[in-house]
Every structure is written in C-alpha cells, then in structure tokens.
Coordinates of C-alpha atoms and ligand atoms in Angstrom, one line a residue:
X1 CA 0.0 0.0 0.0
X2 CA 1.7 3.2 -1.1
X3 CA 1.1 5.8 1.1
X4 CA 0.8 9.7 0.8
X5 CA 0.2 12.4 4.2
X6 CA -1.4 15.6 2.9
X7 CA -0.5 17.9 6.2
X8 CA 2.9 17.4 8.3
X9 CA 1.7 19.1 12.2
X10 CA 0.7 17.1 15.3
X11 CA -1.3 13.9 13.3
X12 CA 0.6 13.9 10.5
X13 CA 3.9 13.6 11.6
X14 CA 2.8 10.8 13.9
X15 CA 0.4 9.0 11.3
X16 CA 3.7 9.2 9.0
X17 CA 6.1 7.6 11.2
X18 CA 4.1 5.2 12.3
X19 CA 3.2 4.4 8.1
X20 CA 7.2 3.8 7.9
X21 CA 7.2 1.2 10.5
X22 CA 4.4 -1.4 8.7
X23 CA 6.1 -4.0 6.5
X24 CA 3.2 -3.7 4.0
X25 CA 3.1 -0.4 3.6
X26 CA 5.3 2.1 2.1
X27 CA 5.4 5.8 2.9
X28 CA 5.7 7.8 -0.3
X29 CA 5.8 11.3 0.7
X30 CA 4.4 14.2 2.9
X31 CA 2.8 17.4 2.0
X32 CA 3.8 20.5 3.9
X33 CA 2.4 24.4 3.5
X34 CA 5.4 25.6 5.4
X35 CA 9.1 25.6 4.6
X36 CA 9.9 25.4 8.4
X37 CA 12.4 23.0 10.4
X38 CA 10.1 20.1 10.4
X39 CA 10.5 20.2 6.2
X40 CA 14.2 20.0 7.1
X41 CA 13.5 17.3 9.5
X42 CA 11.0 15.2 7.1
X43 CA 14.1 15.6 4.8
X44 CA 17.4 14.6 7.1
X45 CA 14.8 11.6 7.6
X46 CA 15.1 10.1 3.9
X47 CA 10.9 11.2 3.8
X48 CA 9.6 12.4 0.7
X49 CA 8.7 16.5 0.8
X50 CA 6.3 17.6 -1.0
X51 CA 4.5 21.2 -1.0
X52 CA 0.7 22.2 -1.6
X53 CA 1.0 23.8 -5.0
X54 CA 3.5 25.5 -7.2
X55 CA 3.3 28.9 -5.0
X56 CA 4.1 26.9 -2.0
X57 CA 7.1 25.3 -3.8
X58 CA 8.4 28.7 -4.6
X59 CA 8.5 29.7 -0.6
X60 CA 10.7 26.3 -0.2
X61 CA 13.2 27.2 -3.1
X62 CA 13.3 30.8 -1.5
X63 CA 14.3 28.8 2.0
X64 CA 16.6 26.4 0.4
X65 CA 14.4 23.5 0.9
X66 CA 14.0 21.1 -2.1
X67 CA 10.9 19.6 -2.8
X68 CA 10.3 16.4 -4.8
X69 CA 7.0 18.4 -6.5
X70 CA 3.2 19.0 -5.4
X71 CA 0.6 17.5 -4.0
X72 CA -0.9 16.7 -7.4
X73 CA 2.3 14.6 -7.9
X74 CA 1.9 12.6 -4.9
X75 CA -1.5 11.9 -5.8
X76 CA -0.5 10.2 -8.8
X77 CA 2.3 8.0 -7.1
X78 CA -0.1 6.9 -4.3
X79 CA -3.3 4.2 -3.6
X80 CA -4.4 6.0 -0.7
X81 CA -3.9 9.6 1.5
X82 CA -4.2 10.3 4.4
X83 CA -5.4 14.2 5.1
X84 CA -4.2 15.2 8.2
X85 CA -4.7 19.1 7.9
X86 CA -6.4 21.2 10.0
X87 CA -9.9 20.6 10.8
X88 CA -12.6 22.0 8.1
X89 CA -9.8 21.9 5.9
X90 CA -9.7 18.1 4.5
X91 CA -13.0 18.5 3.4
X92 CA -11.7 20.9 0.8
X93 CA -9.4 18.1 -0.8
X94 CA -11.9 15.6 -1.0
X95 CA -13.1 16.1 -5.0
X96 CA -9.5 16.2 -5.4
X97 CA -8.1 13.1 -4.0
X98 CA -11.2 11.2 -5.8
X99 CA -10.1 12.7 -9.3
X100 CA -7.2 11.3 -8.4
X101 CA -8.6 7.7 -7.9
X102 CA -6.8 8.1 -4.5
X103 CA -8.6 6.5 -1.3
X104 CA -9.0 8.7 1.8
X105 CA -8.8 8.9 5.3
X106 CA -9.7 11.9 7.3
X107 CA -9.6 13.3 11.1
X108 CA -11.7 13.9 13.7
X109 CA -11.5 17.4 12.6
X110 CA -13.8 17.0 9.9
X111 CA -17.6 16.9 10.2
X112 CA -18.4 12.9 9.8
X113 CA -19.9 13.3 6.0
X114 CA -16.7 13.9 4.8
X115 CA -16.0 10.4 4.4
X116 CA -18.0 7.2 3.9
X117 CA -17.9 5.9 7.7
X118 CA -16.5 6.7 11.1
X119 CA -13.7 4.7 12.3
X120 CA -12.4 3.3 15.3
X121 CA -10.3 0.1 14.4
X122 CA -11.6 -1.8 17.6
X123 CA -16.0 -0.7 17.4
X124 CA -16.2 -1.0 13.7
X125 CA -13.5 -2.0 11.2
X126 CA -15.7 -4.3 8.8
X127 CA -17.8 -0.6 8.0
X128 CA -14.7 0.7 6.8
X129 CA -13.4 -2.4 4.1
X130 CA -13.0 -1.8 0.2
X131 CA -14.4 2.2 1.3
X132 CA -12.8 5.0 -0.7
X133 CA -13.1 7.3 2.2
X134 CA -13.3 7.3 6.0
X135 CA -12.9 9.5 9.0
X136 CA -10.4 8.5 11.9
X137 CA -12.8 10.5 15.0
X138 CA -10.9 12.7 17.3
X139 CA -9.2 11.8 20.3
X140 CA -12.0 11.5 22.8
X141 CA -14.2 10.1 20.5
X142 CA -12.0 7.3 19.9
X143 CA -11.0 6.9 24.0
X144 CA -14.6 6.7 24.4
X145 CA -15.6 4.0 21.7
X146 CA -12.9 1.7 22.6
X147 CA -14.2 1.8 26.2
X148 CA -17.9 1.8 26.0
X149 CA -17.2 -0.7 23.2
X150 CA -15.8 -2.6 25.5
X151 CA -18.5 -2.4 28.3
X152 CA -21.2 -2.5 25.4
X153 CA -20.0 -6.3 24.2
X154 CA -19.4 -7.3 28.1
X155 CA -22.5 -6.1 29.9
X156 CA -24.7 -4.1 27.9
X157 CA -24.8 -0.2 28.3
X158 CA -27.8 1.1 29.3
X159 CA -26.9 4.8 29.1
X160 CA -23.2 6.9 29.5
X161 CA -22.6 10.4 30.8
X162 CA -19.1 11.4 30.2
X163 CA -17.7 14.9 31.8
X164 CA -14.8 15.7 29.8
X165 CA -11.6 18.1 30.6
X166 CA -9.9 19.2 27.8
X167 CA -6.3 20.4 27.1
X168 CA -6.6 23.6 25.8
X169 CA -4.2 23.2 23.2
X170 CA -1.5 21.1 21.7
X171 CA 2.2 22.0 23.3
X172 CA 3.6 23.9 20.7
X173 CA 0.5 26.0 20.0
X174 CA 1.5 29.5 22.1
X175 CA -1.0 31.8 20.0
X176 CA -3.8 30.2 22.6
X177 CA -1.7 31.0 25.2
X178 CA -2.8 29.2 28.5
X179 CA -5.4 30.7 30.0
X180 CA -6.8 31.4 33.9
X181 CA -9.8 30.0 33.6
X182 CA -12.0 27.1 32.9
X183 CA -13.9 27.7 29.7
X184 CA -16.9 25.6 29.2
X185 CA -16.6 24.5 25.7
X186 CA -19.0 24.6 24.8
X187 CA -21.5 26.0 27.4
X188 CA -25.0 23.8 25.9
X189 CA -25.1 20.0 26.9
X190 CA -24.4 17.8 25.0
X191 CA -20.9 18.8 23.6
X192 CA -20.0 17.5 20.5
X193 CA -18.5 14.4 21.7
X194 CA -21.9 13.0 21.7
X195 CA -23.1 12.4 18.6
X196 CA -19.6 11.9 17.6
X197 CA -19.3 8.5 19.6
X198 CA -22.7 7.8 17.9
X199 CA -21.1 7.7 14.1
X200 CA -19.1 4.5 15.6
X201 CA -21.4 2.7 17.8
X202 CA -25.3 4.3 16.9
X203 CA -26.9 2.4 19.8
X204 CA -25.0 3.5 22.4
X205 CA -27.3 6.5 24.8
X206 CA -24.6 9.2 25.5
X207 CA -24.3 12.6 27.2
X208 CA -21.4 14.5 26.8
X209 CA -20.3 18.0 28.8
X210 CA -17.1 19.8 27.8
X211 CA -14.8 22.3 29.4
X212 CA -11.3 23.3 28.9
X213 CA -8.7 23.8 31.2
X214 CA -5.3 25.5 31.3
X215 CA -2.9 22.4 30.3
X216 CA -1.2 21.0 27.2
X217 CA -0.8 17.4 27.6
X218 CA -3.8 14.9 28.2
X219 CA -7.7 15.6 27.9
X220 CA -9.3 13.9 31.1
X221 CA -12.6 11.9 31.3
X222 CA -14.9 11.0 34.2
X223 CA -17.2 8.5 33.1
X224 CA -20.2 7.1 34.7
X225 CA -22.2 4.2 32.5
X226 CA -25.5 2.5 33.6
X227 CA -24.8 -1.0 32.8
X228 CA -27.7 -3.7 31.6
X229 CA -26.1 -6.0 34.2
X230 CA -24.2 -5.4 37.6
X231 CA -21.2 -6.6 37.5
X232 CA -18.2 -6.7 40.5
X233 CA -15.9 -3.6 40.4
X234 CA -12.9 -6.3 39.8
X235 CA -15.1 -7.5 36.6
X236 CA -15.1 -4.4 35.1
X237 CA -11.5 -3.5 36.0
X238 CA -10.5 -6.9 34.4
X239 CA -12.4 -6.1 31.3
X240 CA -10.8 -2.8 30.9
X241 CA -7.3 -4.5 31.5
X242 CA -7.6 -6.5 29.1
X243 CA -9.0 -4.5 26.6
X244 CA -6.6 -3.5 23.5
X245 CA -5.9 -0.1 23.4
X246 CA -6.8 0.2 26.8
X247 CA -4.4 0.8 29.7
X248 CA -5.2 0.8 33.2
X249 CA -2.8 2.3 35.7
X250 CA -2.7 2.5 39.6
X251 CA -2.4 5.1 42.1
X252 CA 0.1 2.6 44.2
X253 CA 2.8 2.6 41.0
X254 CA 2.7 6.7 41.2
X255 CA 0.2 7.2 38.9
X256 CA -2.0 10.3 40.5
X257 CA -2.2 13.0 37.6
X258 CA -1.7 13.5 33.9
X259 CA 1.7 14.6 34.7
X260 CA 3.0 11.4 36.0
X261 CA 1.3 9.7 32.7
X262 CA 3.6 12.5 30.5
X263 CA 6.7 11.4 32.3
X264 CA 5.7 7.6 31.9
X265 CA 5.3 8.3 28.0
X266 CA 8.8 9.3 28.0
X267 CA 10.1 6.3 29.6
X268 CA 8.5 4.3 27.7
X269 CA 10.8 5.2 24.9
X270 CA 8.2 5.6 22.6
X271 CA 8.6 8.2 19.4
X272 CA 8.2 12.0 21.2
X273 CA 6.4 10.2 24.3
X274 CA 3.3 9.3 22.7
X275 CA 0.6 7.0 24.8
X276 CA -1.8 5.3 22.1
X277 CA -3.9 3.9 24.3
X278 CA -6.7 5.3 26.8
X279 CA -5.4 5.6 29.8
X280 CA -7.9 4.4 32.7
X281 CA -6.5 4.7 36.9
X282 CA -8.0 1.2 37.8
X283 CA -8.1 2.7 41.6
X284 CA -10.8 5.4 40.2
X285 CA -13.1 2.2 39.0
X286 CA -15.7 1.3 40.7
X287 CA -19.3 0.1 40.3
X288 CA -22.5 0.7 42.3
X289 CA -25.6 -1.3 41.6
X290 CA -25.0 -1.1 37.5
X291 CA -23.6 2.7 37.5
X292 CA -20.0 2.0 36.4
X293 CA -17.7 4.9 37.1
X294 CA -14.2 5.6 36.3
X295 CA -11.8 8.3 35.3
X296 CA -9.7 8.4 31.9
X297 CA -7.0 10.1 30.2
X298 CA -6.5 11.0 26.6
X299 CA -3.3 11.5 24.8
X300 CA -5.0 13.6 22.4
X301 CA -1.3 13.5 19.7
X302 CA -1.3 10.0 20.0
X303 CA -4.3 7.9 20.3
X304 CA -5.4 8.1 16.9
X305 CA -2.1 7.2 15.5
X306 CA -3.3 3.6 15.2
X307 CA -6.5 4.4 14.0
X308 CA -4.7 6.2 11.3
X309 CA -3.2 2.5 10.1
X310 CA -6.2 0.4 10.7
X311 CA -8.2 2.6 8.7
X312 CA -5.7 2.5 5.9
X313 CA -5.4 -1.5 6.0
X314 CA -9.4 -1.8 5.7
X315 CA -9.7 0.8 2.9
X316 CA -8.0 -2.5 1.0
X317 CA -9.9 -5.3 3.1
X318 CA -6.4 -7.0 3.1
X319 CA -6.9 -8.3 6.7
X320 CA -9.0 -8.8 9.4
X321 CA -10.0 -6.3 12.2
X322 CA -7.9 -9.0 14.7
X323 CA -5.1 -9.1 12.3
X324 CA -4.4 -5.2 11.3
X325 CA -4.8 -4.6 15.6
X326 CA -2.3 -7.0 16.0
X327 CA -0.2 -5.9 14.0
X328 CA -0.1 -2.3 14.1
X329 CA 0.0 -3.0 18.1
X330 CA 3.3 -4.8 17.1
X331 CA 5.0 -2.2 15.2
X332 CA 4.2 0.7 17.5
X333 CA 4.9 -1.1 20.5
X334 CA 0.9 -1.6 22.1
X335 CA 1.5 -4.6 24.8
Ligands
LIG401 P1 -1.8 20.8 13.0 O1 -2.2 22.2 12.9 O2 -0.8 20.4 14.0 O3 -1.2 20.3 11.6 C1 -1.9 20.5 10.4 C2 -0.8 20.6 9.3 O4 -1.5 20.9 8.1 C3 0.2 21.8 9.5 O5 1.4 21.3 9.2 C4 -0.3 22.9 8.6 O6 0.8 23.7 8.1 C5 -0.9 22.0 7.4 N1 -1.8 22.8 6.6 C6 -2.6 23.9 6.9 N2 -3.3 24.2 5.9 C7 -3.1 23.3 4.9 C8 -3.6 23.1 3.6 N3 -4.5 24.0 3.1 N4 -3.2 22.1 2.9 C9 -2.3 21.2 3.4 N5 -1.8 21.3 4.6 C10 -2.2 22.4 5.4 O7 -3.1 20.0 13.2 P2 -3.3 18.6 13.9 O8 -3.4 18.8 15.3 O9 -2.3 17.6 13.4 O10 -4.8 18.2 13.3 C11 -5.0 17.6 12.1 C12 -6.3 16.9 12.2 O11 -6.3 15.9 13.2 C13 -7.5 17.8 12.5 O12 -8.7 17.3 11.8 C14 -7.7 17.6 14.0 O13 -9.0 17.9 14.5 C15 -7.4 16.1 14.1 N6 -6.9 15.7 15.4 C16 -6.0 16.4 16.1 C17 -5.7 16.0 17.4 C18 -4.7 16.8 18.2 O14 -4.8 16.7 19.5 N7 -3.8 17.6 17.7 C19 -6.1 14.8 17.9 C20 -7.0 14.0 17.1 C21 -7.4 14.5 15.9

C-alpha cells in the first residue's frame, strides 16, 4: 500500500512515522504548506517532501528546501492519503483526491460526511473495508468507543454520561496562550463528543459536557455508564485491563495525575512520548448497583495514530479487524 500524508503538524507527523514502521506499507511522501524546520526534518529523515502547489514550492526554493514536487504529484504516485490538515480543511481536498482515484482517510476534525464511515479500528473495522473514504474520530471520541465498546459487548450499556476536561491546546500552540480559567466549551449539553461517539457505535445513549482547562498534555474523562447487568468492580477492572488499546494504571505505582502519565510516556521510549492507548486509573473504577464509574485520560497527539493505520489496512480489506490490531499494536509497541 503506497502511502501519501497531505499535512505534516501534530497527526501527521505521527500518522507518517508510524506508516514507515508497517512492512506492508510504504510511505511515499508528505505534503507540507510551510518551509519550516520540520520540512528540514522530514528531509534529514530520507521522507519524501512535498508542497501544496506550485506557490508553495516557490517559498521552499526561496528557503533552500528542495521539494520532490506537489501534492498533485503525490496523488499520482499513491493508492491511498491520508489528510491530516487542520480541521474544516480536508474536506476541501476531497473532490480532489477522488479525481485522483486516490482512497482517503480523514480526522476527527472533519464533520463525519466527509468520508463514507466513522472509524475506530476496535468498534467497527468491517464498516470501513473496500471504502474510498473514512474518517479517523478525534481523540475522545476514539477513548470513548474503545471503552464503552468494550462495556457495550461485556455487559450491555444502558446509558453513559461522560464529563470531559480538555487540554486547551497542543504544546507547541502559544497563540492560545494558556489561560486562567475554565472555559466551558462549549457552554450547551451535549458537547459535541456526543453524537460523535454515535457515528461509531449508533446504539449506544450518551451525554457528553465539555470544558477546557489550562494544560497542554492529556484531555481527562470522568465517566459514569449504567450497565444492563451489575457486574463486580474487579469485573469491570479486568475487562478494561484486558482490553486492547486500553491501559489501566494505579495510584500505588505513582500514577495520581496527567503529569506522571507524560513522564511515563517518556520512559516508555516511545517516538516524542506518545501513549496510544486510553489511559484508565483502575483505583478510580468502581461500580455501584450497574452505574459503572471511572476516570480516563486521553493523549489527544497520540491515540489516533493507530487508528490512522487500521483505517488504511481496511480501505484494502487485506486483513481482518484482529489481524491489522495485532499488527499495528506490534510495530508501534501496544503490549
Ligand atoms: P496541525 O495544525 O498540528 O497540523 C496541520 C498541518 O497541516 C500543519 O502542518 C499545517 O501547516 C498544514 N496545513 C494547513 N493548511 C493546509 C492546507 N490547506 N493544505 C495542506 N496542509 C495544510 O493539526 P493537527 O493537530 O495535526 O490536526 C490535524 C487533524 O487531526 C484535524 O482534523 C484535527 O482535528 C485532528 N486531530 C487532532 C488531534 C490533536 O490533538 N492535535 C487529535 C486528534 C485528531
């Protein structure tokens, strides 16, 4: 599978690293606006650079920075892309990727109709095999499918009310500046992340509320689901153990804020720290009568890295659901 990444920031870079490391797929080239250090970088790295259009182009010959040619030309050496530009923005590449023949896959960033289906690799990988385009959801969404997924299949959920805190912004974003307050984003309930959960798993009765809060790394969720059954706390902390893509992490091993699961990222040796699963503290579970409750963390560069490869995989229906998990887990290192 020959591989393109139209937008070289936060997903991208991630989305095309992670590309390199699959043994049956090939990374042809990266699409960047900017002729900035991470060109250089993409470069020194043997990656193919390539810029939006021929006015672009000229801003990286003015820099020094040689590009193998547009996006246009990428298009024609690749089967699918993967459009990781700002949100609202991939949906204005879509006509052209498809008069390219090229497949697609899209961000969470996106409204859902930009694509044929809404992915997370774990809830509903069959919807996306032998489509020409699908839509990798954002970062909570995708926490949030793989764990009321996993509840869903186990128990049954009867209803789920997720509070989430969000980051305000990615690190290196200082025109957002952190700010004193906690903005409620957005004030009206449900936020967003409802219905977005719902283009994945269409049964499932969710309420979402939103804020934002004045840190960089790691959205937070406190969850409460209303289960059909009533399982033990220690069933439901076993199912979310062993649940891929799931980590569970206790308070006795240090583990008592986001900031000990940043530091842990970076042991872990993993490419700039990333944590690709949902992170749940399997201290915080606990389950009254059916009312399951825990509290979850979101590394909102990383989690949808996988996703990102998944998707790809079942665009060609080469593999199983099992079989892409298993190996993507493998290459990027998912226990
Ligand atoms: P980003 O701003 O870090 O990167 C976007 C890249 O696209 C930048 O390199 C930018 O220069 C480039 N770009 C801008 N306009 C372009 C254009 N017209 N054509 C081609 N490239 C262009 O953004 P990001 O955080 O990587 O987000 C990408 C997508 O992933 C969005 O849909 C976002 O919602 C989604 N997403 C982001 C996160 C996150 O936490 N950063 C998490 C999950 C999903």
């Amino acid at each position: 599978m020959r591989v393109g990444v139209n937008g070289y920031g936060t997903i991208g870079r991630r989305v095309a690293d992670a590309v390199r490391l699959q043994p049956d797929m090939e990374l042809v080239g990266v699409v960047k606006v900017t002729p900035d250090y991470k060109a250089r970088q993409a470069i020194a790295r043997g990656i193919g650079l390539y810029c939006t259009d021929g006015q672009a182009c000229e801003k990286f010959e003015r820099a020094g920075i040689k590009t193998v040619g547009t996006l246009d030309d990428l298009l024609e050496k690749v089967d699918v892309i993967v459009d990781c530009t700002p949100g609202d923005v991939g949906k204005t590449y879509r006509e052209r990727y498809g008069k390219f023949g090229v497949k697609a896959i899209f961000q969470g960033g996106e409204e859902a109709d930009v694509a044929e289906t809404s992915f997370v690799a774990q809830c509903n990988y069959e919807a996306a095999i032998g489509r020409k385009s699908v839509r990798v959801v954002s970062c909570n969404t995708t926490a949030l499918c793989r764990v009321l997924n996993a509840l869903d299949s186990a128990y049954g959920v009867e209803r789920a009310r997720v509070v989430i805190a969000r980051r305000t912004s990615d690190p290196e974003e200082t025109s957002k500046g952190l700010v004193d307050a906690v903005v409620l984003d957005p004030v009206e309930i449900p936020s967003h992340h409802a219905e977005d959960v719902k283009t994945v798993l269409p049964h499932i009765d969710i309420t979402t509320m939103a804020m934002k809060i004045p840190t960089t790394h790691m959205h937070v969720h406190a969850v409460n689901v209303t289960l059909r059954n009533s399982p033990s706390t220690t069933s439901v902390r076993e199912l979310l153990t062993n649940t891929t893509r799931v980590k569970t992490v206790t308070k006795a091993d240090g583990f008592k804020s986001t900031a000990n699961l940043f530091e842990y990222g970076r042991e872990l040796g993993r490419p700039r720290g990333d944590i690709y699963e949902a992170v749940v503290w399997a201290d915080s579970v606990s389950v009254s009568r059916n009312d399951a409750y825990f509290f979850m963390a979101v590394h909102q560069e990383a989690i949808v890295v996988p996703e990102n490869i998944d998707a790809i995989r079942a665009v060609f229906g080469e593999v199983s659901a099992e079989a892409s998990i298993k190996k993507t887990n493998k290459t990027l290192g998912i226990a």
